[in-house]
């Protein structure tokens, strides 16, 4: 599904993705189930995210005959924005077990909402880059992560950004900064609240994934 306001945005409205997203949003969903759902959604959304990967033909032998068979051409790298990106990357890894992996560590300053970078590790020749973070809120983190990739020589045309929930404010900022980078999401939510959380959203994705929310969930 596309949105006329945002030409670079695709919203995946597949019923399985929407069902799992509703479970993820539910405040009573605990970290273990949250993690499992992010993995499953990453895998399902990965189907759309990888739709335009280039193919090349290579010779193989089937039990019947020789043929030129299509294979994914060139390297693919999943880049997780830490911490929460790791949850969806688990699902992508199942789809693309041969992919390289990179990490960009960012956290949002609670007062200014500006991203603070604390870690970057990327492969030297990443090829197609699938940048993953479940939340596109103000857009500061995703915009910064794309800038890190561009500074390392990754062409914008090779980057795809996968998120679970996007706020219109974040999509506007990201599309303004990086109009050539497609955004794939499962939901364009309503707006940001006064603490720059997405409404209705799912709360703090990293905290829910790792059980670091306050109060911390009971150990069961
Ligand atoms: C969350 C989320 C994004 C960012 C989105 O990370 O995973 O990276 O906020 O917000 P933005 O669009 O306004 O930049 P957070 O900073 O909470 O770090 P964490 O994943 O380590 O919890
Ligand atoms: N980061 C999150 O984890 N959730 C939001 O709603 C906004 C930023």
mmCIF file of C-alpha atoms and ligand atoms in Angstrom, residues 108 135 137 196-198 202-206, ligand 2:
data_model
loop_
_atom_site.group_PDB
_atom_site.id
_atom_site.type_symbol
_atom_site.label_atom_id
_atom_site.label_comp_id
_atom_site.label_asym_id
_atom_site.label_seq_id
_atom_site.Cartn_x
_atom_site.Cartn_y
_atom_site.Cartn_z
ATOM 1 C CA UNK A 108 17.874 8.934 21.664
ATOM 2 C CA UNK A 135 10.561 2.637 15.221
ATOM 3 C CA UNK A 137 9.541 8.422 15.404
ATOM 4 C CA UNK A 196 8.270 12.099 20.928
ATOM 5 C CA UNK A 197 6.749 8.633 21.404
ATOM 6 C CA UNK A 198 4.646 7.280 18.553
ATOM 7 C CA UNK A 202 4.020 0.288 21.117
ATOM 8 C CA UNK A 203 6.018 2.187 23.737
ATOM 9 C CA UNK A 204 9.801 1.912 23.901
ATOM 10 C CA UNK A 205 10.780 -0.909 21.563
ATOM 11 C CA UNK A 206 14.255 -1.539 23.020
HETATM 12 N N1 LIG B 2 11.427 5.010 20.239
HETATM 13 C C1 LIG B 2 10.619 3.991 20.642
HETATM 14 O O1 LIG B 2 11.127 2.912 21.006
HETATM 15 N N2 LIG B 2 9.298 4.209 20.648
HETATM 16 C C2 LIG B 2 8.733 5.353 20.259
HETATM 17 O O2 LIG B 2 7.499 5.473 20.268
HETATM 18 C C3 LIG B 2 9.587 6.397 19.848
HETATM 19 C C4 LIG B 2 10.935 6.191 19.838
#
